[in-house]
Short mmCIF file of C-alpha atoms in Angstrom, two decimals:
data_model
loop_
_atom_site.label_atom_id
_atom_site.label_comp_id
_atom_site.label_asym_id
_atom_site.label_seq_id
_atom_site.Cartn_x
_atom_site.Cartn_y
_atom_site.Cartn_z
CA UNK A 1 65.48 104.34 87.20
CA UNK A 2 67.21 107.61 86.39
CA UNK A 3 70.11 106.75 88.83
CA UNK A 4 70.62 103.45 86.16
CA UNK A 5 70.54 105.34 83.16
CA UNK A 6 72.90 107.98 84.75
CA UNK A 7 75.45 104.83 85.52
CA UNK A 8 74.92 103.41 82.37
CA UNK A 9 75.99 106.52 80.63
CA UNK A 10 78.95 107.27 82.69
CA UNK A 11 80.33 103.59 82.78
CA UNK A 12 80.00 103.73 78.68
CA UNK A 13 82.00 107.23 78.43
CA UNK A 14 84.67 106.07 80.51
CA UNK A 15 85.22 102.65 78.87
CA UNK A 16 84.69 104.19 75.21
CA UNK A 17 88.54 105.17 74.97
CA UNK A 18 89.30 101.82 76.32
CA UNK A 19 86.75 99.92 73.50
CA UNK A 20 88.46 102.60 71.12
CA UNK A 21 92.17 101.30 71.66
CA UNK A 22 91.10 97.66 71.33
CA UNK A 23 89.48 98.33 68.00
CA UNK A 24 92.20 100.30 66.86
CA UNK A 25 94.56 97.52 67.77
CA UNK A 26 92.73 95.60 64.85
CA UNK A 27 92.86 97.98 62.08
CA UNK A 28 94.87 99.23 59.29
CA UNK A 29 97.25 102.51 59.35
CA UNK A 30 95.27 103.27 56.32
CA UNK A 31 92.16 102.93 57.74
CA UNK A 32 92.98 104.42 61.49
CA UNK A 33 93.57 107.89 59.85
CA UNK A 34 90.78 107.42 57.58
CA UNK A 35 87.68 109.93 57.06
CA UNK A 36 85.31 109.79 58.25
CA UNK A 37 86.73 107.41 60.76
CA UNK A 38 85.30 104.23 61.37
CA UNK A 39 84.77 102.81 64.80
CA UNK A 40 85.12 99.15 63.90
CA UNK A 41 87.61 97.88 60.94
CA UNK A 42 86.76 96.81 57.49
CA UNK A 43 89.53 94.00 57.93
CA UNK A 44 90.87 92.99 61.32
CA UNK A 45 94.22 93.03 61.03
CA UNK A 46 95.87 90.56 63.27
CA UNK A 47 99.34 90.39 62.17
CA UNK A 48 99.56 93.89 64.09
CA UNK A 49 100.29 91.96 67.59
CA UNK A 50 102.98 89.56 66.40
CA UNK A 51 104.32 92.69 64.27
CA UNK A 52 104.24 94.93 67.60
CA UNK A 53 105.77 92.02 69.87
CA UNK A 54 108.38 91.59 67.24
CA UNK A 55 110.00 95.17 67.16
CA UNK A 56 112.40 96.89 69.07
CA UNK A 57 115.40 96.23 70.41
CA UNK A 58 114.56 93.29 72.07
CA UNK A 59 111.25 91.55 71.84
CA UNK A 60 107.80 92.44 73.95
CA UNK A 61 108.43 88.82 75.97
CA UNK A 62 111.81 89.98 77.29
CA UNK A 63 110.05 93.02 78.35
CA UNK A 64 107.06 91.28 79.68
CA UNK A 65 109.59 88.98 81.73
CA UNK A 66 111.84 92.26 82.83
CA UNK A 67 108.63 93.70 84.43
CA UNK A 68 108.09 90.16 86.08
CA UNK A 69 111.25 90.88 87.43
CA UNK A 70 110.22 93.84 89.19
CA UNK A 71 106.18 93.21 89.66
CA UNK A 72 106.70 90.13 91.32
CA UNK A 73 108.89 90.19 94.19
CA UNK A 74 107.73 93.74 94.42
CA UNK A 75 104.23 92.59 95.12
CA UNK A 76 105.32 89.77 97.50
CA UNK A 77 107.71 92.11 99.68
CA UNK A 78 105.10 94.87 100.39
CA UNK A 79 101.98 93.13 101.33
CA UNK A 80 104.51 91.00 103.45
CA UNK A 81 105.75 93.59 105.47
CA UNK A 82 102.64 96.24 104.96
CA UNK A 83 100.75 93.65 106.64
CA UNK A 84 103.84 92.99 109.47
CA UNK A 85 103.43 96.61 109.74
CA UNK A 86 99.74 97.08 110.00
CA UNK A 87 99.48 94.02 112.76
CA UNK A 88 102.11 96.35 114.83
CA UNK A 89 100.10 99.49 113.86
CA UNK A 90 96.22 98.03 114.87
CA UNK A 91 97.11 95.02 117.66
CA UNK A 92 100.51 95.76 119.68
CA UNK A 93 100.76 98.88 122.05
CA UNK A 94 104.15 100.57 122.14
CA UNK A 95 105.40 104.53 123.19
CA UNK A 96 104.64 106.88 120.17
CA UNK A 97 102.54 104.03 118.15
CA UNK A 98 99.89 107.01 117.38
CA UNK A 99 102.58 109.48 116.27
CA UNK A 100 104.67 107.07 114.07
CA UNK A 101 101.54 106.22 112.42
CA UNK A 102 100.55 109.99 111.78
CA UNK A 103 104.10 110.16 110.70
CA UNK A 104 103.45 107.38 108.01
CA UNK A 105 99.85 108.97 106.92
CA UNK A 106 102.02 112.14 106.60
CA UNK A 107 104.53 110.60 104.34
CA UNK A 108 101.82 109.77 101.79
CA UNK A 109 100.89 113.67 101.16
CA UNK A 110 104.98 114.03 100.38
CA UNK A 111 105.24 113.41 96.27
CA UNK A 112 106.90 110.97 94.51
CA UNK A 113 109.77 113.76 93.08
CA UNK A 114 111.15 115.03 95.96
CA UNK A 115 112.84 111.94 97.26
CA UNK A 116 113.61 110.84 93.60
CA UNK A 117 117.29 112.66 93.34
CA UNK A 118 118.18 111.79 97.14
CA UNK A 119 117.13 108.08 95.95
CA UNK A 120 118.63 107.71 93.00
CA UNK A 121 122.64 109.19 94.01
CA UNK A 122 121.72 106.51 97.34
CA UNK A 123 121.47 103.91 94.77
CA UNK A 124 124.21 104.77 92.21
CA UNK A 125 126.45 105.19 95.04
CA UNK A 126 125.88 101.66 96.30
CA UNK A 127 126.51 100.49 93.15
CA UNK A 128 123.03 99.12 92.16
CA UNK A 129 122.48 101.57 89.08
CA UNK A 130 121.45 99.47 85.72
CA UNK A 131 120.06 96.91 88.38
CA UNK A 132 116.48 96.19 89.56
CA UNK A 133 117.28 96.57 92.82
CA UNK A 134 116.46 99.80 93.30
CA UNK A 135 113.00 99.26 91.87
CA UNK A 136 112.24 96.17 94.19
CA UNK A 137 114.19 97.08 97.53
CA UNK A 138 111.75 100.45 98.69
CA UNK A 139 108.90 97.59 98.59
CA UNK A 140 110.51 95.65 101.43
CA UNK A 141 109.59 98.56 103.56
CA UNK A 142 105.78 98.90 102.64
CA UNK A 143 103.75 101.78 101.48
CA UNK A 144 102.01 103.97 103.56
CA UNK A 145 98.93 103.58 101.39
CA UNK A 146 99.66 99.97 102.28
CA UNK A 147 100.17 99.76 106.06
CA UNK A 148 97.53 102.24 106.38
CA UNK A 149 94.86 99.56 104.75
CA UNK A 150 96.11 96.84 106.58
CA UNK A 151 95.60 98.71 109.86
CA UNK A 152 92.63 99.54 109.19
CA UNK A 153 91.63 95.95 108.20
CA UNK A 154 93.15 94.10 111.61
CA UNK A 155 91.28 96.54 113.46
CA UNK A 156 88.09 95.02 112.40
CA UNK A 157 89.02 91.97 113.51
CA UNK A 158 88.18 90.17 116.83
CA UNK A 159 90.25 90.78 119.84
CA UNK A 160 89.08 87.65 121.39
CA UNK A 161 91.22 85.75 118.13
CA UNK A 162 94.11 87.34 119.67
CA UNK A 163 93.55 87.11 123.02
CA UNK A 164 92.74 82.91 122.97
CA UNK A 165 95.75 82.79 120.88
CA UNK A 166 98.17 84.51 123.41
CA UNK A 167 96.30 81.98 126.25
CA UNK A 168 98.13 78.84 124.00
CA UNK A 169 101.46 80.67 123.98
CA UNK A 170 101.58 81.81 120.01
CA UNK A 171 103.80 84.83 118.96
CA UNK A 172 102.61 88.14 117.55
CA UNK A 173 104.50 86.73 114.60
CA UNK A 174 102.62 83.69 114.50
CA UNK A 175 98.92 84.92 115.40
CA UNK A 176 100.00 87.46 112.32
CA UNK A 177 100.85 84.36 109.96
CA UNK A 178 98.36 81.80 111.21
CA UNK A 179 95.53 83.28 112.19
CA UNK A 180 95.13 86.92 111.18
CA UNK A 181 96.52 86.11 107.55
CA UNK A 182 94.35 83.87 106.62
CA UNK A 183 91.31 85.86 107.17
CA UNK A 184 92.84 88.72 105.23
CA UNK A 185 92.16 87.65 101.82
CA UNK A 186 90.04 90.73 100.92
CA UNK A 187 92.59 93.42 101.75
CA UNK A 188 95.61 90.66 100.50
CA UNK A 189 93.59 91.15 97.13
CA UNK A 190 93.42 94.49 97.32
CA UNK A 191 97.11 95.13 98.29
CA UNK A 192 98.35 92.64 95.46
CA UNK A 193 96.47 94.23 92.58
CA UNK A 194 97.49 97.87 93.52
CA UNK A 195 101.15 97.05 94.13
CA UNK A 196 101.32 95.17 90.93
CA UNK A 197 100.04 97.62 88.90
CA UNK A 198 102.11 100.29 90.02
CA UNK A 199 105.24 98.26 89.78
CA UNK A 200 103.94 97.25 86.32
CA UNK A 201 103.25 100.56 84.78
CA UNK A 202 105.60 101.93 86.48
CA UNK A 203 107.77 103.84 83.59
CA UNK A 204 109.73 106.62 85.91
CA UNK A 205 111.83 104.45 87.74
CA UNK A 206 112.90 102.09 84.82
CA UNK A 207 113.68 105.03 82.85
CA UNK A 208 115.62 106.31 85.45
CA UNK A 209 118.07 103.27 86.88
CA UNK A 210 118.39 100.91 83.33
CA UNK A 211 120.11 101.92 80.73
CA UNK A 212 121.16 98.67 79.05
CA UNK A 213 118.34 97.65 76.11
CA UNK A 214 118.39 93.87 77.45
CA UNK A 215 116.80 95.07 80.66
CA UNK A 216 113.90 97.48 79.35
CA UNK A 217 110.79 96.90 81.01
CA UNK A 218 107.29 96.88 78.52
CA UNK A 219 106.55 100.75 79.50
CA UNK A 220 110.44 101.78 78.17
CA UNK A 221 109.42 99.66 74.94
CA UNK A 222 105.96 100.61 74.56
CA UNK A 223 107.78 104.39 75.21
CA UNK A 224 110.33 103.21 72.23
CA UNK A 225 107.39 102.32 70.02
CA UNK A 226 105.94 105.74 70.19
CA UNK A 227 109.54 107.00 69.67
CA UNK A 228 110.26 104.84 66.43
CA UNK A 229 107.24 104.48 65.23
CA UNK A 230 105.80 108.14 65.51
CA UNK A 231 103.03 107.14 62.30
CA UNK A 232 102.55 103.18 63.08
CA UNK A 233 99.33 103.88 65.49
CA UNK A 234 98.11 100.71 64.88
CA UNK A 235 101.08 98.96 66.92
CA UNK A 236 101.23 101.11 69.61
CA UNK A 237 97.33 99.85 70.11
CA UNK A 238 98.42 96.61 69.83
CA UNK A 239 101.56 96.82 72.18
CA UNK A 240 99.15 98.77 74.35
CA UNK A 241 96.65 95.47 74.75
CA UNK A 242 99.28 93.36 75.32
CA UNK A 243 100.64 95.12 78.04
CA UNK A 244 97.33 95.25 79.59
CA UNK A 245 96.54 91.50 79.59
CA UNK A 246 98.38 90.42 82.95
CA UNK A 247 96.76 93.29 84.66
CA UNK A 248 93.14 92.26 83.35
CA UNK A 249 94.17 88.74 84.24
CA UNK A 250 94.60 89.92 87.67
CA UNK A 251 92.04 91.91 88.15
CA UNK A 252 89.68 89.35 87.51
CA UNK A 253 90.64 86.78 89.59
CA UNK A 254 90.97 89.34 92.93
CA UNK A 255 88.03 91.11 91.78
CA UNK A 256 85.81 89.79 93.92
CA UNK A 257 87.62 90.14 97.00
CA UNK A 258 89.03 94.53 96.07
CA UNK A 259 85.71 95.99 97.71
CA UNK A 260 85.25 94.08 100.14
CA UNK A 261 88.46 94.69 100.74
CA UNK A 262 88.40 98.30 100.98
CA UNK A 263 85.43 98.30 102.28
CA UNK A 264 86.13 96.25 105.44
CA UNK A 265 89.29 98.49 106.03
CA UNK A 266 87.49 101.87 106.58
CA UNK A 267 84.96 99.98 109.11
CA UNK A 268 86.67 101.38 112.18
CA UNK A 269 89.23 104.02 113.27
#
């Protein structure tokens, strides 16, 4: 019973900043400064979503679709080729397949700023600054967060799958499609929801490779919000939900499938 109460009380303190924004998003600038401050508003002010999609250069729905741009395809290239990657990693046999793989479980203790100059004169040289590309293209290689879960995952899988499959004369590339694939939802889930949101919220590499207004992704505007509207609170919680909504949407509908995924992919070694 104490174990419940203990969850109960640490589930409510972490989503009480998250309840706080969304009630925020509803009030007054008047009343969000207010004291002593009141958790829910006196009048719920609506008008404060169509007001925050409205300002800015250009409006939230040009964001939105700018980070569509970049979530999408970003998404669908890494679990492609994290999974291509992990099916090498767990079911083929090749010289040094241990040692590249403790090369790639190396590369994720390496941080983000240390390849971020090398990357970004690569890029401008090539001529792909102010583009998307750069934010799309290091997905086509996979994550090593990425390969390393789909490893794991294929691992737990039957060899006899593989084997029967070899005796009809399929492919690696087409036991990986048609029959290992399909029995990967859990860790496809998984793979889709973390990529997306990192490609969604991402605000370092936008800020670094656009410069043109017309191509701002929604973390540059919500960023330009706090920047022009230093006082106007009560937007920035809007802007702030409706950023959130395609990642909730997500969420939900993979939801079922993230634990298992996880879980599944730490089964074996």
């Amino acid at each position: 019973m104490l174990v419940y109460i203990l969850v109960i009380i640490v589930a409510a303190l972490v989503a009480l900043p998250f309840i706080w924004m969304v009630v925020s998003a509803f009030k007054s600038q008047r009343e969000l400064f207010a004291y002593p401050p009141t958790f829910f508003p006196t009048e719920w002010k609506w008008e404060n979503f169509t007001e925050a999609a409205s300002r800015g250069s250009i409006s939230f729905w040009a964001m939105f679709l700018n980070s569509m741009k970049i979530a999408v395809p970003s998404t669908l290239f890494n679990v492609i080729f994290s999974s291509l990657a992990g099916y090498a990693f767990a079911r083929l046999r090749f010289p040094g397949r241990d040692k590249i793989f403790m090369c790639f479980l190396a590369a994720m203790m390496v941080p983000f700023v240390i390849t971020l100059i090398p990357r970004f004169l690569l890029f401008r040289d090539l001529g792909f600054y102010d583009t998307y590309v750069p934010l799309i293209v290091p997905a086509m290689f996979g994550t090593p967060f990425s390969i390393f879960l789909t490893r794991q995952f294929f691992m737990t899988l039957p060899k006899e799958l593989e084997e029967a499959a070899i005796v009809d004369g399929c492919s690696h590339v087409r036991i990986w499609w048609q029959i290992f694939m399909p029995l990967c939802k859990p860790i496809i889930s998984t793979l889709t929801v973390f990529q997306f949101q990192s490609s969604y919220n991402d605000f370092m590499g936008p800020i670094i490779y656009i410069a043109t207004d017309a191509k701002f992704t929604v973390q540059m505007g919500l960023s330009s919000f706090r920047n022009s509207f230093t006082s106007r609170y009560d937007l920035i919680m809007a802007g702030s939900i409706l950023a959130l909504i395609p990642i909730i949407i997500l969420f939900v509908c993979c939801q079922k499938y993230i634990v298992r995924g996880i879980a599944m992919s730490g089964m074996k070694g």
